[in-house]
Every structure is written in C-alpha cells, then in structure tokens.
mmCIF file of C-alpha atoms and ligand atoms in Angstrom:
data_model
loop_
_atom_site.group_PDB
_atom_site.id
_atom_site.type_symbol
_atom_site.label_atom_id
_atom_site.label_comp_id
_atom_site.label_asym_id
_atom_site.label_seq_id
_atom_site.Cartn_x
_atom_site.Cartn_y
_atom_site.Cartn_z
ATOM 1 C CA MET D 9 -123.095 -64.414 31.478
ATOM 2 C CA ASN D 10 -125.679 -62.212 29.930
ATOM 3 C CA SER D 11 -128.717 -64.336 29.337
ATOM 4 C CA PRO D 12 -131.799 -62.806 27.631
ATOM 5 C CA SER D 13 -133.867 -63.429 30.791
ATOM 6 C CA ARG D 14 -131.796 -60.852 32.755
ATOM 7 C CA LYS D 15 -132.392 -57.999 30.259
ATOM 8 C CA PRO D 16 -135.735 -56.826 31.705
ATOM 9 C CA LEU D 17 -134.099 -56.606 35.140
ATOM 10 C CA ILE D 18 -131.299 -54.400 33.757
ATOM 11 C CA VAL D 19 -133.876 -52.138 32.068
ATOM 12 C CA ILE D 20 -135.855 -51.800 35.317
ATOM 13 C CA CYS D 21 -132.652 -50.962 37.246
ATOM 14 C CA ALA D 22 -131.740 -48.323 34.650
ATOM 15 C CA LEU D 23 -135.213 -46.754 34.879
ATOM 16 C CA LEU D 24 -135.051 -46.681 38.679
ATOM 17 C CA LEU D 25 -131.637 -44.978 38.510
ATOM 18 C CA VAL D 26 -132.973 -42.269 36.150
ATOM 19 C CA ALA D 27 -136.015 -41.783 38.379
ATOM 20 C CA SER D 28 -133.889 -41.307 41.495
ATOM 21 C CA VAL D 29 -131.543 -38.873 39.749
ATOM 22 C CA CYS D 30 -134.599 -36.846 38.687
ATOM 23 C CA ALA D 31 -135.944 -36.893 42.249
ATOM 24 C CA ILE D 32 -132.606 -35.748 43.703
ATOM 25 C CA THR D 33 -131.964 -32.967 41.195
ATOM 26 C CA GLY D 34 -135.594 -31.915 40.883
ATOM 27 C CA ALA D 35 -135.072 -31.832 37.120
ATOM 28 C CA GLY D 36 -138.038 -32.078 34.827
ATOM 29 C CA CYS D 37 -136.623 -35.076 32.974
ATOM 30 C CA GLY D 38 -138.673 -34.434 29.881
ATOM 31 C CA SER D 39 -141.839 -33.394 31.763
ATOM 32 C CA THR D 40 -142.724 -29.768 32.396
ATOM 33 C CA SER D 41 -143.498 -30.276 36.067
ATOM 34 C CA GLY D 42 -140.005 -29.754 37.597
ATOM 35 C CA LYS D 43 -137.828 -26.664 37.823
ATOM 36 C CA GLU D 44 -136.987 -26.967 34.130
ATOM 37 C CA GLY D 45 -140.694 -26.788 33.331
ATOM 38 C CA GLN D 46 -141.086 -23.773 35.604
ATOM 39 C CA VAL D 47 -138.265 -21.938 33.830
ATOM 40 C CA GLU D 48 -139.865 -22.884 30.527
ATOM 41 C CA SER D 49 -143.242 -21.449 31.519
ATOM 42 C CA VAL D 50 -141.621 -18.258 32.799
ATOM 43 C CA ASN D 51 -139.805 -17.873 29.486
ATOM 44 C CA LYS D 52 -143.146 -18.226 27.725
ATOM 45 C CA LEU D 53 -144.583 -15.421 29.883
ATOM 46 C CA VAL D 54 -141.613 -13.181 29.089
ATOM 47 C CA GLU D 55 -142.091 -13.874 25.355
ATOM 48 C CA LYS D 56 -145.692 -12.679 25.796
ATOM 49 C CA GLY D 57 -144.423 -9.463 27.365
ATOM 50 C CA ILE D 58 -145.220 -10.395 30.991
ATOM 51 C CA ARG D 59 -142.211 -9.902 33.252
ATOM 52 C CA PRO D 60 -142.970 -11.532 36.620
ATOM 53 C CA ASN D 61 -141.436 -9.861 39.640
ATOM 54 C CA GLU D 62 -142.464 -11.496 42.870
ATOM 55 C CA MET D 63 -139.710 -9.580 44.642
ATOM 56 C CA GLY D 64 -141.583 -6.347 43.902
ATOM 57 C CA MET D 65 -143.645 -4.143 46.214
ATOM 58 C CA VAL D 66 -147.287 -4.570 47.225
ATOM 59 C CA MET D 67 -149.873 -2.239 48.744
ATOM 60 C CA LEU D 68 -152.171 -2.576 51.746
ATOM 61 C CA LEU D 69 -154.844 0.016 50.984
ATOM 62 C CA GLU D 70 -156.665 1.721 53.823
ATOM 63 C CA TYR D 71 -160.256 2.949 53.877
ATOM 64 C CA HIS D 72 -162.349 4.475 56.630
ATOM 65 C CA ARG D 73 -165.830 5.702 55.732
ATOM 66 C CA VAL D 74 -167.403 5.331 52.283
ATOM 67 C CA LYS D 75 -170.117 7.991 52.001
ATOM 68 C CA ASP D 76 -171.641 10.584 49.680
ATOM 69 C CA LYS D 77 -168.982 13.252 50.003
ATOM 70 C CA GLU D 78 -165.200 12.958 49.873
ATOM 71 C CA SER D 79 -163.407 14.372 52.936
ATOM 72 C CA ASP D 80 -160.679 13.421 55.413
ATOM 73 C CA TYR D 81 -161.063 9.740 56.221
ATOM 74 C CA THR D 82 -164.090 9.488 53.933
ATOM 75 C CA ARG D 83 -163.927 8.120 50.400
ATOM 76 C CA SER D 84 -166.923 9.198 48.352
ATOM 77 C CA ILE D 85 -169.084 6.416 46.952
ATOM 78 C CA GLU D 86 -168.238 7.656 43.466
ATOM 79 C CA ASN D 87 -164.503 7.577 44.148
ATOM 80 C CA PHE D 88 -164.703 4.171 45.780
ATOM 81 C CA LYS D 89 -166.365 2.801 42.652
ATOM 82 C CA LYS D 90 -163.678 4.512 40.595
ATOM 83 C CA ASP D 91 -160.966 2.916 42.767
ATOM 84 C CA LEU D 92 -162.281 -0.563 42.055
ATOM 85 C CA GLN D 93 -162.342 0.076 38.311
ATOM 86 C CA THR D 94 -158.914 1.757 38.250
ATOM 87 C CA LEU D 95 -157.269 -1.039 40.226
ATOM 88 C CA TYR D 96 -158.916 -3.651 38.041
ATOM 89 C CA ASP D 97 -157.901 -1.926 34.805
ATOM 90 C CA LYS D 98 -154.306 -1.546 36.007
ATOM 91 C CA GLY D 99 -154.064 -5.259 36.760
ATOM 92 C CA TYR D 100 -154.448 -5.311 40.553
ATOM 93 C CA ARG D 101 -156.347 -8.213 42.124
ATOM 94 C CA LEU D 102 -157.669 -8.526 45.682
ATOM 95 C CA VAL D 103 -156.082 -11.078 47.983
ATOM 96 C CA ARG D 104 -156.601 -11.927 51.638
ATOM 97 C CA PHE D 105 -154.230 -10.199 54.033
ATOM 98 C CA HIS D 106 -153.169 -13.503 55.603
ATOM 99 C CA ASP D 107 -152.498 -15.081 52.210
ATOM 100 C CA LEU D 108 -150.297 -12.162 51.220
ATOM 101 C CA MET D 109 -148.346 -12.325 54.480
ATOM 102 C CA SER D 110 -147.819 -16.071 54.244
ATOM 103 C CA GLY D 111 -146.579 -15.708 50.647
ATOM 104 C CA LYS D 112 -149.477 -17.796 49.412
ATOM 105 C CA ALA D 113 -151.560 -15.146 47.668
ATOM 106 C CA SER D 114 -152.482 -16.498 44.283
ATOM 107 C CA VAL D 115 -153.312 -14.129 41.431
ATOM 108 C CA PRO D 116 -153.121 -14.694 37.660
ATOM 109 C CA ALA D 117 -149.842 -14.216 35.784
ATOM 110 C CA GLY D 118 -149.157 -10.574 35.020
ATOM 111 C CA THR D 119 -151.324 -9.177 37.818
ATOM 112 C CA THR D 120 -150.479 -7.658 41.215
ATOM 113 C CA PRO D 121 -152.016 -8.616 44.565
ATOM 114 C CA VAL D 122 -153.528 -5.812 46.631
ATOM 115 C CA VAL D 123 -155.214 -5.876 50.063
ATOM 116 C CA PHE D 124 -158.178 -3.742 51.141
ATOM 117 C CA THR D 125 -158.332 -2.789 54.815
ATOM 118 C CA PHE D 126 -161.275 -0.939 56.360
ATOM 119 C CA ASP D 127 -160.830 0.765 59.743
ATOM 120 C CA ASP D 128 -163.345 1.643 62.480
ATOM 121 C CA SER D 129 -166.143 -0.752 61.356
ATOM 122 C CA THR D 130 -168.646 1.992 60.499
ATOM 123 C CA GLU D 131 -172.060 1.398 59.001
ATOM 124 C CA SER D 132 -170.880 2.943 55.740
ATOM 125 C CA GLN D 133 -168.693 -0.133 55.242
ATOM 126 C CA PHE D 134 -171.323 -2.797 55.887
ATOM 127 C CA ARG D 135 -175.020 -1.894 56.140
ATOM 128 C CA TYR D 136 -178.061 -4.118 55.982
ATOM 129 C CA ILE D 137 -181.285 -2.645 54.618
ATOM 130 C CA LYS D 138 -184.780 -3.982 54.108
ATOM 131 C CA GLU D 139 -185.963 -4.654 50.602
ATOM 132 C CA GLY D 140 -189.581 -5.761 50.996
ATOM 133 C CA GLU D 141 -189.432 -8.823 53.247
ATOM 134 C CA LYS D 142 -185.773 -9.417 52.563
ATOM 135 C CA THR D 143 -182.703 -8.060 54.355
ATOM 136 C CA ILE D 144 -179.952 -7.230 51.891
ATOM 137 C CA ILE D 145 -176.522 -5.601 51.929
ATOM 138 C CA ASP D 146 -177.018 -1.951 50.986
ATOM 139 C CA PRO D 147 -175.693 -1.587 47.429
ATOM 140 C CA GLU D 148 -174.352 1.855 48.431
ATOM 141 C CA CYS D 149 -172.171 0.695 51.345
ATOM 142 C CA ALA D 150 -168.576 -0.387 50.682
ATOM 143 C CA LEU D 151 -169.349 -4.096 50.823
ATOM 144 C CA GLY D 152 -172.412 -3.708 48.590
ATOM 145 C CA ILE D 153 -170.371 -1.776 46.028
ATOM 146 C CA MET D 154 -167.656 -4.453 46.119
ATOM 147 C CA GLN D 155 -170.265 -7.177 45.757
ATOM 148 C CA ALA D 156 -171.756 -5.536 42.639
ATOM 149 C CA PHE D 157 -168.296 -5.046 41.134
ATOM 150 C CA TYR D 158 -167.426 -8.673 41.848
ATOM 151 C CA LYS D 159 -170.560 -9.822 39.996
ATOM 152 C CA GLU D 160 -169.260 -8.109 36.870
ATOM 153 C CA HIS D 161 -165.541 -8.834 37.452
ATOM 154 C CA SER D 162 -165.260 -12.059 39.424
ATOM 155 C CA ASP D 163 -161.499 -12.220 38.783
ATOM 156 C CA PHE D 164 -161.022 -9.013 40.815
ATOM 157 C CA GLY D 165 -161.933 -10.839 44.023
ATOM 158 C CA TYR D 166 -164.199 -10.064 46.968
ATOM 159 C CA LYS D 167 -161.932 -9.800 49.991
ATOM 160 C CA ALA D 168 -160.969 -7.364 52.718
ATOM 161 C CA LEU D 169 -159.714 -7.026 56.257
ATOM 162 C CA PHE D 170 -162.093 -5.151 58.592
ATOM 163 C CA ASN D 171 -160.383 -3.628 61.625
ATOM 164 C CA TYR D 172 -163.180 -3.471 64.146
ATOM 165 C CA LEU D 173 -164.168 -1.231 67.030
ATOM 166 C CA PRO D 174 -166.806 -2.340 69.599
ATOM 167 C CA GLN D 175 -169.685 -0.812 67.620
ATOM 168 C CA LEU D 176 -169.093 -3.391 64.855
ATOM 169 C CA PHE D 177 -170.738 -1.535 61.965
ATOM 170 C CA ASP D 178 -173.225 0.513 64.009
ATOM 171 C CA GLN D 179 -176.310 -1.665 63.580
ATOM 172 C CA PRO D 180 -176.538 -3.503 66.926
ATOM 173 C CA LYS D 181 -179.307 -5.876 65.854
ATOM 174 C CA TYR D 182 -177.213 -7.210 62.954
ATOM 175 C CA VAL D 183 -173.866 -7.653 64.698
ATOM 176 C CA ASP D 184 -174.037 -11.463 64.769
ATOM 177 C CA GLU D 185 -175.251 -11.730 61.178
ATOM 178 C CA LYS D 186 -172.548 -9.405 59.933
ATOM 179 C CA VAL D 187 -169.721 -11.218 61.670
ATOM 180 C CA ASP D 188 -171.109 -14.553 60.417
ATOM 181 C CA TYR D 189 -171.359 -13.175 56.884
ATOM 182 C CA LEU D 190 -167.763 -11.957 56.947
ATOM 183 C CA GLN D 191 -166.545 -15.293 58.313
ATOM 184 C CA GLU D 192 -168.485 -17.350 55.790
ATOM 185 C CA ASN D 193 -167.359 -15.264 52.838
ATOM 186 C CA GLY D 194 -163.636 -15.313 53.565
ATOM 187 C CA PHE D 195 -163.300 -11.780 54.952
ATOM 188 C CA GLU D 196 -160.874 -11.113 57.772
ATOM 189 C CA LEU D 197 -161.138 -9.190 61.038
ATOM 190 C CA GLY D 198 -158.473 -7.161 62.799
ATOM 191 C CA ASN D 199 -158.379 -5.698 66.316
ATOM 192 C CA HIS D 200 -158.628 -1.883 66.343
ATOM 193 C CA THR D 201 -158.827 -1.561 70.190
ATOM 194 C CA ILE D 202 -161.744 -0.635 72.447
ATOM 195 C CA ASN D 203 -161.559 3.169 72.652
ATOM 196 C CA HIS D 204 -159.403 4.058 69.630
ATOM 197 C CA PRO D 205 -156.723 5.847 71.712
ATOM 198 C CA SER D 206 -153.177 6.759 70.694
ATOM 199 C CA LEU D 207 -151.443 3.794 72.312
ATOM 200 C CA GLY D 208 -148.200 5.774 72.517
ATOM 201 C CA ARG D 209 -149.738 7.895 75.288
ATOM 202 C CA LEU D 210 -150.906 5.048 77.500
ATOM 203 C CA SER D 211 -149.311 3.054 80.317
ATOM 204 C CA ASP D 212 -148.371 -0.568 79.666
ATOM 205 C CA GLU D 213 -151.419 -1.768 81.534
ATOM 206 C CA GLU D 214 -153.773 0.515 79.612
ATOM 207 C CA VAL D 215 -152.267 -0.629 76.306
ATOM 208 C CA GLN D 216 -152.932 -4.257 77.211
ATOM 209 C CA GLU D 217 -156.477 -3.449 78.299
ATOM 210 C CA GLU D 218 -157.160 -1.728 74.951
ATOM 211 C CA ILE D 219 -155.894 -4.711 72.980
ATOM 212 C CA ALA D 220 -157.204 -7.540 75.173
ATOM 213 C CA LEU D 221 -160.846 -6.462 75.583
ATOM 214 C CA PRO D 222 -161.753 -6.635 71.863
ATOM 215 C CA VAL D 223 -160.470 -10.218 71.824
ATOM 216 C CA LYS D 224 -162.942 -11.099 74.577
ATOM 217 C CA ASN D 225 -165.746 -9.149 72.878
ATOM 218 C CA MET D 226 -165.241 -10.919 69.561
ATOM 219 C CA LYS D 227 -165.187 -14.342 71.233
ATOM 220 C CA GLU D 228 -168.613 -13.520 72.683
ATOM 221 C CA VAL D 229 -169.962 -12.606 69.234
ATOM 222 C CA ASN D 230 -168.392 -15.527 67.376
ATOM 223 C CA PRO D 231 -165.883 -17.883 69.011
ATOM 224 C CA GLU D 232 -164.733 -19.084 65.581
ATOM 225 C CA VAL D 233 -163.159 -15.735 64.646
ATOM 226 C CA LYS D 234 -159.389 -15.710 64.932
ATOM 227 C CA VAL D 235 -157.833 -12.264 65.296
ATOM 228 C CA ASP D 236 -154.044 -11.985 65.078
ATOM 229 C CA VAL D 237 -153.588 -8.525 63.581
ATOM 230 C CA LEU D 238 -153.668 -5.232 65.473
ATOM 231 C CA CYS D 239 -154.569 -2.039 63.652
ATOM 232 C CA LEU D 240 -152.988 0.875 65.555
ATOM 233 C CA PRO D 241 -155.405 3.794 66.126
ATOM 234 C CA HIS D 242 -153.879 6.925 64.563
ATOM 235 C CA GLY D 243 -150.859 4.734 63.716
ATOM 236 C CA SER D 244 -149.596 5.359 67.265
ATOM 237 C CA VAL D 245 -147.071 2.779 68.488
ATOM 238 C CA PRO D 246 -147.002 2.020 72.250
ATOM 239 C CA LYS D 247 -143.845 2.828 74.215
ATOM 240 C CA ASN D 248 -143.345 -0.862 74.881
ATOM 241 C CA GLN D 249 -143.646 -2.156 71.332
ATOM 242 C CA GLU D 250 -143.732 -5.818 72.315
ATOM 243 C CA LEU D 251 -147.175 -5.206 73.838
ATOM 244 C CA MET D 252 -148.595 -4.825 70.316
ATOM 245 C CA TYR D 253 -147.884 -8.508 69.751
ATOM 246 C CA LYS D 254 -148.325 -10.171 73.096
ATOM 247 C CA GLY D 255 -149.882 -9.321 76.413
ATOM 248 C CA SER D 256 -152.714 -9.925 78.804
ATOM 249 C CA TYR D 257 -155.288 -8.051 80.813
ATOM 250 C CA ASP D 258 -157.680 -9.351 83.447
ATOM 251 C CA GLY D 259 -156.966 -12.963 82.485
ATOM 252 C CA ILE D 260 -157.424 -12.333 78.741
ATOM 253 C CA ASN D 261 -154.324 -13.185 76.719
ATOM 254 C CA TYR D 262 -153.722 -11.912 73.219
ATOM 255 C CA LYS D 263 -151.185 -12.621 70.511
ATOM 256 C CA ASN D 264 -150.833 -10.667 67.279
ATOM 257 C CA ASN D 265 -148.549 -11.534 64.397
ATOM 258 C CA TRP D 266 -148.727 -8.075 62.822
ATOM 259 C CA ALA D 267 -149.492 -4.442 63.625
ATOM 260 C CA LEU D 268 -150.762 -2.017 60.987
ATOM 261 C CA LEU D 269 -149.682 1.606 60.663
ATOM 262 C CA VAL D 270 -151.739 4.415 59.105
ATOM 263 C CA GLY D 271 -149.347 5.517 56.354
ATOM 264 C CA SER D 272 -147.901 5.710 53.853
ATOM 265 C CA ASN D 273 -145.922 3.521 51.499
ATOM 266 C CA PRO D 274 -145.968 0.120 49.801
ATOM 267 C CA MET D 275 -143.896 -2.751 51.171
ATOM 268 C CA TYR D 276 -141.690 -5.589 50.053
ATOM 269 C CA PRO D 277 -142.754 -9.186 50.704
ATOM 270 C CA MET D 278 -141.565 -10.952 53.868
ATOM 271 C CA TYR D 279 -138.920 -12.941 51.987
ATOM 272 C CA HIS D 280 -137.280 -9.728 50.650
ATOM 273 C CA TYR D 281 -134.399 -8.374 52.728
ATOM 274 C CA GLN D 282 -136.130 -4.974 52.908
ATOM 275 C CA ASN D 283 -139.350 -6.401 54.342
ATOM 276 C CA PRO D 284 -141.071 -4.292 57.028
ATOM 277 C CA GLY D 285 -141.063 -6.995 59.714
ATOM 278 C CA LYS D 286 -144.194 -7.171 61.841
ATOM 279 C CA LEU D 287 -145.069 -3.447 61.756
ATOM 280 C CA LEU D 288 -146.674 -2.890 58.366
ATOM 281 C CA PRO D 289 -147.160 0.337 56.418
ATOM 282 C CA ARG D 290 -150.429 1.011 54.641
ATOM 283 C CA ILE D 291 -151.600 3.491 52.021
ATOM 284 C CA GLN D 292 -154.682 5.655 52.409
ATOM 285 C CA ALA D 293 -157.091 5.577 49.503
ATOM 286 C CA MET D 294 -157.128 9.132 48.144
ATOM 287 C CA ASP D 295 -156.588 11.037 44.927
ATOM 288 C CA TYR D 296 -153.301 12.718 44.150
ATOM 289 C CA ASP D 297 -153.081 16.210 42.726
ATOM 290 C CA PRO D 298 -149.549 16.891 41.410
ATOM 291 C CA GLU D 299 -150.394 20.617 41.122
ATOM 292 C CA ASP D 300 -150.864 21.283 44.829
ATOM 293 C CA GLY D 301 -149.344 18.044 46.134
ATOM 294 C CA SER D 302 -152.528 17.003 47.958
ATOM 295 C CA GLY D 303 -152.889 13.269 48.390
ATOM 296 C CA HIS D 304 -149.143 12.776 48.333
ATOM 297 C CA SER D 305 -148.370 9.298 49.723
ATOM 298 C CA GLY D 306 -151.979 8.179 49.084
ATOM 299 C CA SER D 307 -153.162 5.521 46.649
ATOM 300 C CA GLY D 308 -153.458 7.938 43.705
ATOM 301 C CA TYR D 309 -149.801 8.876 44.120
ATOM 302 C CA TRP D 310 -148.547 5.305 44.439
ATOM 303 C CA LEU D 311 -150.576 4.046 41.482
ATOM 304 C CA GLN D 312 -148.918 6.708 39.342
ATOM 305 C CA TYR D 313 -145.556 5.812 40.869
ATOM 306 C CA PHE D 314 -145.907 2.160 39.843
ATOM 307 C CA ASP D 315 -147.027 3.223 36.361
ATOM 308 C CA ARG D 316 -143.725 5.099 36.083
ATOM 309 C CA HIS D 317 -141.692 2.351 37.801
ATOM 310 C CA PRO D 318 -143.249 -0.942 36.724
ATOM 311 C CA GLU D 319 -139.982 -2.718 37.591
ATOM 312 C CA LEU D 320 -140.628 -2.042 41.317
ATOM 313 C CA ARG D 321 -144.133 -3.451 41.330
ATOM 314 C CA TYR D 322 -144.929 -7.041 42.320
ATOM 315 C CA ILE D 323 -146.008 -8.937 39.199
ATOM 316 C CA SER D 324 -147.205 -12.525 39.618
ATOM 317 C CA ASP D 325 -146.049 -15.477 37.509
ATOM 318 C CA GLY D 326 -149.383 -17.178 38.216
ATOM 319 C CA ASN D 327 -147.651 -20.093 39.955
ATOM 320 C CA PRO D 328 -148.229 -20.094 43.732
ATOM 321 C CA GLU D 329 -145.331 -22.539 44.266
ATOM 322 C CA THR D 330 -142.530 -20.274 43.068
ATOM 323 C CA ILE D 331 -141.032 -16.860 43.724
ATOM 324 C CA CYS D 332 -140.260 -15.694 40.222
ATOM 325 C CA ALA D 333 -138.214 -12.590 39.407
ATOM 326 C CA PRO D 334 -135.299 -11.408 37.271
ATOM 327 C CA ALA D 335 -132.319 -13.624 38.209
ATOM 328 C CA TYR D 336 -130.229 -10.783 39.663
ATOM 329 C CA MET D 337 -132.820 -10.279 42.412
ATOM 330 C CA LYS D 338 -131.984 -13.620 43.992
ATOM 331 C CA SER D 339 -129.404 -11.931 46.218
ATOM 332 C CA ARG D 340 -132.257 -9.928 47.833
ATOM 333 C CA LEU D 341 -134.051 -13.076 48.909
ATOM 334 C CA LEU D 342 -134.142 -14.261 52.524
ATOM 335 C CA PRO D 343 -134.367 -18.027 51.960
ATOM 336 C CA ASP D 344 -135.371 -18.765 55.568
ATOM 337 C CA GLN D 345 -138.422 -16.507 55.125
ATOM 338 C CA LEU D 346 -139.707 -18.438 52.122
ATOM 339 C CA PRO D 347 -142.942 -20.333 52.721
ATOM 340 C CA THR D 348 -142.358 -24.098 53.026
ATOM 341 C CA GLY D 349 -141.906 -25.832 49.693
ATOM 342 C CA MET D 350 -141.414 -22.640 47.688
ATOM 343 C CA HIS D 351 -138.288 -21.754 45.762
ATOM 344 C CA PHE D 352 -136.893 -18.937 43.640
ATOM 345 C CA VAL D 353 -137.079 -19.099 39.860
ATOM 346 C CA GLY D 354 -134.941 -16.476 38.109
ATOM 347 C CA TYR D 355 -134.971 -15.511 34.444
HETATM 348 ZN ZN1 ZN G 421 -159.274 4.061 63.259
#
C-alpha cells in the first residue's frame, strides 16, 4: 500500500539519508563548505596565480639591538624600517610565535607568515619617553617603529616574541608597565636566562638555575605571563639537552615546549616530516652582500633565496582550517602532527 499520506514520510527519510551520507563523507553536497568547496576555492586561487604551499618553509627572524648604527648584533634604525617595508612588499605577514607553532597562524591567501624575535630585552627594543605630560613609546625604538608601520599597514601585523633578561628593557621604573603593555597587546615573552651564559659550559645544576630563576622573576612582575620558550644564549645547547625543556632549581619548576637557536636557516612546519622538533633555528636580520659573502645565512640572503625558489616558501591559502599544498606533497605530511580538526587539501 502506498497511500498519499505516507509520501511526506518517505521524502523526510530520503532527506535524512542524504544528510547522513554528506556528514560521513564530508562532501559539500552542493554547498561550498565541505572538502569539495575547499578544493573549489583553492582552484580559484590557482587560477588567480596564487599557488598555496603550506608545506613550505617559514622564518623566525632574530633581532638584538635597534640603534643608530649597524654593527654586529645591532640593526640600524634605518635598516629596521627597511626590513619592515621589504617584508611587507614581498608578501610576508607577522604572526605570533605560538600560533605558528600550533599550526594556527592565519594570514591572507598568497602571503607568508613570519615571526619577529628580539633577544636581550634592551632599551632599544622598547623605550618609554616623555612627551609633555604624556609617556609614550619612543618612535625610534623597535616597538615604536613597528607601531608606526602598523598604523600605515595594519595587515602587516604588530607582533613579536621578546626573549628577556633580568634588566627587562633597561628602564627599571617602567618594567611593570612594559610587561603589561606586551601582555595586553598580544606580544609574547621568552626566557633568555639570568646571566646569558653559554649553557653548554655549565653543570646540570647551574643550567637549571639559569632557566628557573627568570620564571620566578617574571611571576613577581606579572603572574599572568606564561613562558614556555627558552632562547639559548649564544645558541649554546646544554650537555643534558632535556634540561632545556624541563627542570627545577630551589623549588622552582620550569617547563619549556621549545628552545631557540641563534642561526641560521628557515624551517619546515611541525607537520612536515623534516620539521626541526623542539630545537628551532632562527635567522639573524642582516643584509647580504653576494660580492664578499657577508651576511650569508642572514635574512637578506634567505629573502633572496625564497625569491629564487618560491616553490620552497610557505604560501597561505587563507583558510586556517586546512593545510593546502600541491597534491604530491601529501607524502611529506605527518598526520599525527596536524592540529586537531585540520586536514590536507592537495591540488
Ligand atoms: Zn642574547
């Protein structure tokens, strides 16, 4: 019997069946929200000449002082301003270190995430000055220069990781304000030890003392700050490498998820089989002169390298939920390293 009154029931059952098939397969089923839609939007990018490659390499750039004159471990103010413009023009966009490491850095399609790190927490990085009654960030310190650039190019971002020493930017009366400012504005802090020693030369106990005391110091300044990255002074790795990540001294426990080296190359993301693990390379910000080879392995060199090898550079698809790259790269993926809910989209 097939009475007319049963027809709506059959239609509802049919719709439910289609809906569950869509849910199981993850297919778009006519919408552009599923995997089909993702492939479609990637194809549109490729038609526009953007070739996403989220299996490509990224850079953690490293700065020390930013002052008038360029020298070892000092980027001149002029060159720092030039760096911002060059990176922007070449399609690099600032992301937070932790977002990059968790695979959740979000930058527009066609651009490349880059991280700024500043070591030694000198005044040249973050200086307050008086302007009449007001206290302002010096427009000629690194943060002030970044702030001005951000006003003109808000899509570049205003982010950095500051690896601190006890002097915390050399203006004792502003320590609290500075740490609060960095916290409130999404900047990150990394542990750069107490005395800046080569950890490779110290005993296990001394290594733990050097890493544990800054944790205590920072808690006293601002208990909200979470520090889980260790920046190795001089890039020196302790004999017992595990102590970089976990240890204790005088009742102070510490735990770091990453340790940062001084040099000197870009890195693959954590879900790429060639990822660097927990010990991360960085790239010093400096110009490259091909004539005499100075600045080799610095930022000037690597920017030219990626200009010549765009296929090795990380290029975003603009969708934070997918890892998008040419299909053949899927075999380089470590699926268990993918952030929860993310999947590979090849083209
Ligand atoms: Zn240092």
